[in-house]
Short mmCIF file of the C-alpha atoms (twelve columns), coordinates in Angstrom:
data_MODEL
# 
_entry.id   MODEL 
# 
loop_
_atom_site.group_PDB 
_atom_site.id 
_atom_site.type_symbol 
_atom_site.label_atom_id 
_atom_site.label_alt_id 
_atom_site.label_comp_id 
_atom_site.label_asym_id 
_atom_site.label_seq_id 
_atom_site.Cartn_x 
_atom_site.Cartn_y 
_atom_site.Cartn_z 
_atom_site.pdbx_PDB_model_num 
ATOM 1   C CA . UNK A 1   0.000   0.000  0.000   1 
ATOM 2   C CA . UNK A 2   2.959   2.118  0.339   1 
ATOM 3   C CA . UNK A 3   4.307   2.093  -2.706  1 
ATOM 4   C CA . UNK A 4   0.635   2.898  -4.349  1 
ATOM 5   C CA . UNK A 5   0.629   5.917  -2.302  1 
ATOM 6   C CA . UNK A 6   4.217   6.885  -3.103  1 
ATOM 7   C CA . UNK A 7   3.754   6.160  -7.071  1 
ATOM 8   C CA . UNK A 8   0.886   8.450  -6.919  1 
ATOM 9   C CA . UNK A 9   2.360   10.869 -5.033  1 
ATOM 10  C CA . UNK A 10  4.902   11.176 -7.795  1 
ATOM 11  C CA . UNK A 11  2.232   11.460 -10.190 1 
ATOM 12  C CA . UNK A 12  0.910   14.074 -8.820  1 
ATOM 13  C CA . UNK A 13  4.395   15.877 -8.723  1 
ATOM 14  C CA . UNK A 14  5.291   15.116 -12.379 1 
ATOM 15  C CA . UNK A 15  2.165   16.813 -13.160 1 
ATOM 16  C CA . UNK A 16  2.219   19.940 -10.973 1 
ATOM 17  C CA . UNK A 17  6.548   20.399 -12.653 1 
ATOM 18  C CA . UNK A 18  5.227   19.714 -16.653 1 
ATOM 19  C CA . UNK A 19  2.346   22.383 -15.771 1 
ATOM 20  C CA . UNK A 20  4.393   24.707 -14.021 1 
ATOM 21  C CA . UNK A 21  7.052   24.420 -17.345 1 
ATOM 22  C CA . UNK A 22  4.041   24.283 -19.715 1 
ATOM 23  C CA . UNK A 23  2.863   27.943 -18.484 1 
ATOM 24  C CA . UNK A 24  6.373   29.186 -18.518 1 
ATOM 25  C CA . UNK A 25  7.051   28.227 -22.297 1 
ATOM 26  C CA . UNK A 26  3.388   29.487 -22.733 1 
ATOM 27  C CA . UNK A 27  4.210   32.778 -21.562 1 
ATOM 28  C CA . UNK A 28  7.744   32.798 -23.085 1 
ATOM 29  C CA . UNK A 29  5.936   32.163 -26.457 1 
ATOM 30  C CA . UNK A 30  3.668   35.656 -25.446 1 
ATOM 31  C CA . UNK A 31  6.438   37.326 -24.745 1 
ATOM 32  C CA . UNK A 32  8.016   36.336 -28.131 1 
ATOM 33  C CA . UNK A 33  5.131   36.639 -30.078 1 
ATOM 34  C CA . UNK A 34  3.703   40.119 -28.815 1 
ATOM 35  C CA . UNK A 35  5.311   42.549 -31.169 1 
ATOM 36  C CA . UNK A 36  4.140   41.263 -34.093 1 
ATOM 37  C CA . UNK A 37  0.677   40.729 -32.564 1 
ATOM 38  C CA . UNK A 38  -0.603  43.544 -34.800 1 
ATOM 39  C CA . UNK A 39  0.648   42.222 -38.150 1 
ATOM 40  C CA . UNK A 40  -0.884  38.490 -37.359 1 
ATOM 41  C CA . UNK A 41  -4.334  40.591 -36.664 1 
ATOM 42  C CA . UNK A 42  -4.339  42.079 -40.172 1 
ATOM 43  C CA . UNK A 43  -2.921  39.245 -41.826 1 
ATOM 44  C CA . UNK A 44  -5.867  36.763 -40.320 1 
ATOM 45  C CA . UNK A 45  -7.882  40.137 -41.509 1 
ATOM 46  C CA . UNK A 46  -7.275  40.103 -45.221 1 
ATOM 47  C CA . UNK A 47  -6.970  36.680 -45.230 1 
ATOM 48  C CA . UNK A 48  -10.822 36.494 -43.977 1 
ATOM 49  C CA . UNK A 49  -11.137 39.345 -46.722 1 
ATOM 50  C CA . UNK A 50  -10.181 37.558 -49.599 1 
ATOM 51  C CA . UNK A 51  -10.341 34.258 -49.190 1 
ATOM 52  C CA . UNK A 52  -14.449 34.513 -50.868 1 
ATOM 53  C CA . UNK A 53  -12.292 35.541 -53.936 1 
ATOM 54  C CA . UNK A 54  -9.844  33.178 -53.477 1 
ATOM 55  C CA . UNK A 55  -12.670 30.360 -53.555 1 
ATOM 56  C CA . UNK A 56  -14.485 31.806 -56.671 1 
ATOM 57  C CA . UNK A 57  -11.113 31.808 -58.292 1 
ATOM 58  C CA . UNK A 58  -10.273 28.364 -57.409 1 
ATOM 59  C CA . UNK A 59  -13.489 26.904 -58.818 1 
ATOM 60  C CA . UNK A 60  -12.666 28.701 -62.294 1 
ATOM 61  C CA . UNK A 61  -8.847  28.140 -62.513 1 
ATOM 62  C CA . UNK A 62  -6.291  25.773 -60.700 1 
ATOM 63  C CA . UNK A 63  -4.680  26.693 -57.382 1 
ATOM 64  C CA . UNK A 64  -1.463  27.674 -58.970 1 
ATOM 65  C CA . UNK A 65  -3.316  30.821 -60.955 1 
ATOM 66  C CA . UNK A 66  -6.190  31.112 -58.318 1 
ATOM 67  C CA . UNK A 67  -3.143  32.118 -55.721 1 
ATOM 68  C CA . UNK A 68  -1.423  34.460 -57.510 1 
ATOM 69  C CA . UNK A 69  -4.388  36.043 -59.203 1 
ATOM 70  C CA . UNK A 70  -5.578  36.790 -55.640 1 
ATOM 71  C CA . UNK A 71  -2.625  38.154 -54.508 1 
ATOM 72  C CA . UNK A 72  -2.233  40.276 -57.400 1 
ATOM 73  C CA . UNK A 73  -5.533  41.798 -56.640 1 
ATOM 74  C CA . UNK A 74  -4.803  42.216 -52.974 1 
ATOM 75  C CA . UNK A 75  -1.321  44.093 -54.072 1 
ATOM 76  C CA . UNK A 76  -3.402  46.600 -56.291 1 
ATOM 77  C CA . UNK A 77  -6.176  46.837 -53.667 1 
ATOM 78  C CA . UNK A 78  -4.408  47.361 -50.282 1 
ATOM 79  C CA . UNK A 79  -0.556  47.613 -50.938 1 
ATOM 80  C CA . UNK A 80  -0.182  50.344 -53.196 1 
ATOM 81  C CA . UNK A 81  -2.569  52.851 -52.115 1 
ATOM 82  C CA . UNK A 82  -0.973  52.596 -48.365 1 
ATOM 83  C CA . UNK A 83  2.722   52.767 -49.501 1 
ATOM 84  C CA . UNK A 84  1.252   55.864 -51.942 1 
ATOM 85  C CA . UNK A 85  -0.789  57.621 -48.977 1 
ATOM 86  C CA . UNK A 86  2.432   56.847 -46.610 1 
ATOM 87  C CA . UNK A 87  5.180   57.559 -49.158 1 
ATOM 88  C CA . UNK A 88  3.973   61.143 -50.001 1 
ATOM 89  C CA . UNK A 89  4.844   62.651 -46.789 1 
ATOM 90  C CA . UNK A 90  7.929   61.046 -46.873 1 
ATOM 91  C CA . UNK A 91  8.980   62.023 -50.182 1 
ATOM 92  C CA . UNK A 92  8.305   65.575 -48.199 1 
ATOM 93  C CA . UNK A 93  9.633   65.566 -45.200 1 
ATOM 94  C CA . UNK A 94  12.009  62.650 -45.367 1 
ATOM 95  C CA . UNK A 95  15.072  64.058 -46.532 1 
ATOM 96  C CA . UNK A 96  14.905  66.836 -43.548 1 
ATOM 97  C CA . UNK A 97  13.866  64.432 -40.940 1 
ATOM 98  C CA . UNK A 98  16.810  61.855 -41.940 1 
ATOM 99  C CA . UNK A 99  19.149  64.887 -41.953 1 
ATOM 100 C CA . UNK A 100 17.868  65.184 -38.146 1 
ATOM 101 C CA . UNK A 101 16.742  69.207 -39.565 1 
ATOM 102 C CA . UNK A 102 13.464  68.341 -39.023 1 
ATOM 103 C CA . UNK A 103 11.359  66.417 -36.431 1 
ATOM 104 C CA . UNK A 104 7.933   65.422 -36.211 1 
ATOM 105 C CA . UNK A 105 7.049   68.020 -33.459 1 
ATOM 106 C CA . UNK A 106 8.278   70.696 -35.940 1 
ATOM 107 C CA . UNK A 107 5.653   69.249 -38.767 1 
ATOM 108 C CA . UNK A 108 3.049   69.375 -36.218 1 
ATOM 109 C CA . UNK A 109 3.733   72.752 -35.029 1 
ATOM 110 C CA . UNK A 110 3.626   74.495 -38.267 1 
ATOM 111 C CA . UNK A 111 0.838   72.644 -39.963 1 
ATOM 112 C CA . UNK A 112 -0.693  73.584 -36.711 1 
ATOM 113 C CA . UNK A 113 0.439   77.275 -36.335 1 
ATOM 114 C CA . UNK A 114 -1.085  77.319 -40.325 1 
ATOM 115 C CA . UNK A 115 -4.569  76.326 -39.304 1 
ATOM 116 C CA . UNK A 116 -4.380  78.930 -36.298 1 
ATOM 117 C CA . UNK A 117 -2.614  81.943 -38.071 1 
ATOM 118 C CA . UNK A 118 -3.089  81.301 -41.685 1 
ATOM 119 C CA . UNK A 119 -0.642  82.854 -43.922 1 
ATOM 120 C CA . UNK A 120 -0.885  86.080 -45.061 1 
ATOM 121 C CA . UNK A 121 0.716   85.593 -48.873 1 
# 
């Protein structure tokens, strides 16, 4: 009866050590996985999106044009008018905020001070 008790004793602690390391790779993971907890939300986002296109597709051509058909439209559709809507500021106000001339508190101010005082030219 002893050794019963003493094999399920150990049970019990084999348990409680692969839970306590089970949580602590769990949160490891987290802590790994956290900054790029934005990008898998809008990936799983215009993956949801799309994939009704992706389906029509498929039942018209095979998987090997239904893929890049769909990422072709999701390039034209999403990619280029962000990098566009982004990249015009940049082409503005990159060179002087690389060159340190410029900072984003000095854009704010005077697109600010132009809505207050608007210029008198």
């Amino acid at each position: 009866m002893d050794e019963s008790r003493h094999g399920l004793h150990t049970g019990k602690l084999i348990l409680r050590v692969f839970l306590a390391y089970y949580l602590v790779c769990l949160f490891m993971l987290g802590w790994l996985l956290w900054p790029f907890l934005s990008t898998i939300v809008v990936a799983a986002t215009v993956t949801g999106t799309f994939n009704p296109l992706y389906r029509m597709l498929n039942r018209k051509l095979p998987s090997v044009a239904a893929s890049p058909v769909t990422c072709g439209v999701v390039f034209l559709l999403l990619f280029i008018p962000i990098v566009s809507l982004v990249g015009i500021p940049g082409i503005i106000f990159g060179p002087l905020v690389v060159t340190g001339f410029l900072t984003l508190t000095d854009i704010y101010h005077a697109s600010y001070q132009n809505l207050v005082e608007p210029s008198k030219t």
